[in-house]
PDB file of C-alpha atoms in Angstrom:
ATOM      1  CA  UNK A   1     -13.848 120.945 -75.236  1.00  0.00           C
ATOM      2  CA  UNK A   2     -14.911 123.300 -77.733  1.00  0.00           C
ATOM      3  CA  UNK A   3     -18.327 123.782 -78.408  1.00  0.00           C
ATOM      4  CA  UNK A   4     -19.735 123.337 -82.219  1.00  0.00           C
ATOM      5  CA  UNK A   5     -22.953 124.407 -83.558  1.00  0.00           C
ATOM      6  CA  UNK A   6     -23.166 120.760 -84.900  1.00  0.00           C
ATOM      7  CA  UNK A   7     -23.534 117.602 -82.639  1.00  0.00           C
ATOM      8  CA  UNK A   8     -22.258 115.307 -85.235  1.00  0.00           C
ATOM      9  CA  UNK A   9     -19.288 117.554 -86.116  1.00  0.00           C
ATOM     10  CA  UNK A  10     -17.350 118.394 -82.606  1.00  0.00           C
ATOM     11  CA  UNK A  11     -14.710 120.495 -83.190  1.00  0.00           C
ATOM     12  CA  UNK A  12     -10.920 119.294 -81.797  1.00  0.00           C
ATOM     13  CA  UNK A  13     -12.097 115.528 -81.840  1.00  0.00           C
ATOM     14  CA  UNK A  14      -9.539 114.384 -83.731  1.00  0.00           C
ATOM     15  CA  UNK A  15     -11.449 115.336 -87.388  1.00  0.00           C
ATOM     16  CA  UNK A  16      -9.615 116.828 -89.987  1.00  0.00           C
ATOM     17  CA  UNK A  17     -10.104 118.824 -92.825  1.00  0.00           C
ATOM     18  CA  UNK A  18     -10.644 117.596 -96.807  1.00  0.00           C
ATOM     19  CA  UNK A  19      -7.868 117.795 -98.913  1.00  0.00           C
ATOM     20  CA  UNK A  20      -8.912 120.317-101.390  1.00  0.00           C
ATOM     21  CA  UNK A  21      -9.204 118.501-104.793  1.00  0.00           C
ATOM     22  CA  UNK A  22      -8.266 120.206-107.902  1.00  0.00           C
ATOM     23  CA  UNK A  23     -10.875 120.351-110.750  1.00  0.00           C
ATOM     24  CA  UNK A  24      -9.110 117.255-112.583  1.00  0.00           C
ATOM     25  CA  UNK A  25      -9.010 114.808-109.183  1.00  0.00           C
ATOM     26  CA  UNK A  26     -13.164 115.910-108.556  1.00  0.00           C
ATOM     27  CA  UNK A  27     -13.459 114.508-111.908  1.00  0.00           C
ATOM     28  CA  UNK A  28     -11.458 111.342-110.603  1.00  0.00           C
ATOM     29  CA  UNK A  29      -8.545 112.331-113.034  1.00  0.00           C
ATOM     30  CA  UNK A  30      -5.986 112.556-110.417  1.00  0.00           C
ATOM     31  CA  UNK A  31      -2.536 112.293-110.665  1.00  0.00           C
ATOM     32  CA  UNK A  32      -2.766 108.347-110.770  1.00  0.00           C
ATOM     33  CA  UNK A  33      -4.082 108.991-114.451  1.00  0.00           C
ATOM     34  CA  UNK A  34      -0.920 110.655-115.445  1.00  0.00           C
ATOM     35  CA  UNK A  35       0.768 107.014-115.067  1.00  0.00           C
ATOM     36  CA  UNK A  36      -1.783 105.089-116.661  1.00  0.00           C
ATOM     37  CA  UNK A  37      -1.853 107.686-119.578  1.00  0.00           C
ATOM     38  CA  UNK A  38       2.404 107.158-119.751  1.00  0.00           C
ATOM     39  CA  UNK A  39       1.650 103.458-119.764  1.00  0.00           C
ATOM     40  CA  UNK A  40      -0.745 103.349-122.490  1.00  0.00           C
ATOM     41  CA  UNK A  41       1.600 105.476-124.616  1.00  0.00           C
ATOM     42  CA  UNK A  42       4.041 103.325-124.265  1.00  0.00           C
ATOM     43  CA  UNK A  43       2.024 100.126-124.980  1.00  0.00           C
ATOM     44  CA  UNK A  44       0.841 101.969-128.075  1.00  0.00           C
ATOM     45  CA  UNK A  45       4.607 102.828-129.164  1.00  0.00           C
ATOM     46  CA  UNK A  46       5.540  99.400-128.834  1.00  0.00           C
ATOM     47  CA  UNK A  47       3.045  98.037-130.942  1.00  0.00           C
ATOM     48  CA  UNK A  48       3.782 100.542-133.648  1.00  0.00           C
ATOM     49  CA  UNK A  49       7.161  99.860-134.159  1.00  0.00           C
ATOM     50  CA  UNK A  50       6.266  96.564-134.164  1.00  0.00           C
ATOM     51  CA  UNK A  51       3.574  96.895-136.932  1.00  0.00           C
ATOM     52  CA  UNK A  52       6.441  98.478-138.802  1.00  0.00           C
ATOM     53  CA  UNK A  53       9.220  95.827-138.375  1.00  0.00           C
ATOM     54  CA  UNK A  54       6.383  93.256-140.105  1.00  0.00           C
ATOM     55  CA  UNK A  55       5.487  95.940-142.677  1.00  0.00           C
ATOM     56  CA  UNK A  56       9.042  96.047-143.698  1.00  0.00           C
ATOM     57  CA  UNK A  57       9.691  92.672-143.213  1.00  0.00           C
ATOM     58  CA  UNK A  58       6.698  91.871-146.048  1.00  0.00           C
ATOM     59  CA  UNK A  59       7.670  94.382-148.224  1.00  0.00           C
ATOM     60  CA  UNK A  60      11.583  92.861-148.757  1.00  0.00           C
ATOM     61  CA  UNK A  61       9.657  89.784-149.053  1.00  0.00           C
ATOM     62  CA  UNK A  62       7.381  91.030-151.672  1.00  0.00           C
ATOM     63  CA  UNK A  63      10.664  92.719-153.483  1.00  0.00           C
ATOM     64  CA  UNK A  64      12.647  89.674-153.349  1.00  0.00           C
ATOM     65  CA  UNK A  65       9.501  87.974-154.545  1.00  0.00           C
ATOM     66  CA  UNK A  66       9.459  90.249-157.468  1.00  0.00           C
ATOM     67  CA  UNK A  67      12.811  90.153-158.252  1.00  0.00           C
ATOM     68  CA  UNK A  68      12.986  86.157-158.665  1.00  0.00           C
ATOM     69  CA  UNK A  69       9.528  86.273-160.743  1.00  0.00           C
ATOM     70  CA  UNK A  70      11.613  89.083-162.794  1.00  0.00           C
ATOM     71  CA  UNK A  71      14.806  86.599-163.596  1.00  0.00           C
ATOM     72  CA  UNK A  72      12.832  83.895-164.171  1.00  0.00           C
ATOM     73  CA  UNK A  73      10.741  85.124-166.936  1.00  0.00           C
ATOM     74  CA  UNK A  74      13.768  87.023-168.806  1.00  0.00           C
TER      75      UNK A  74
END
């Protein structure tokens, strides 16, 4: 065996090194974030398109709305 200069730390006993982490991962923004970011995105797209769909959807209503009140008073 190979001697160490630290009892608790013998070298060659099966110990390995750290993977170094990248500034992002220290910060615990690994690449596991990258997925949750994608998810979120598309969460958020999905709920904009359909805020849109009902936005439309009330303003035909509204201009059909209109429209009858516009007959029915000439």
């Amino acid at each position: 065996m190979t001697d160490s200069k630290n009892i608790n730390n013998p070298v060659g006993q099966g110990g390995g090194h750290r993977k170094k982490l990248s500034r992002a991962e220290r910060q615990n923004n690994g690449p596991h974030r990258n997925l949750d970011r994608q998810g979120a995105a598309d969460q958020k797209a999905e709920l904009v398109r359909k805020m849109r769909e009902k936005a439309r959807a009330a303003e035909a209503a509204e201009a059909a709305a209109q429209a009858s009140d516009d007959t029915a008073q000439s």
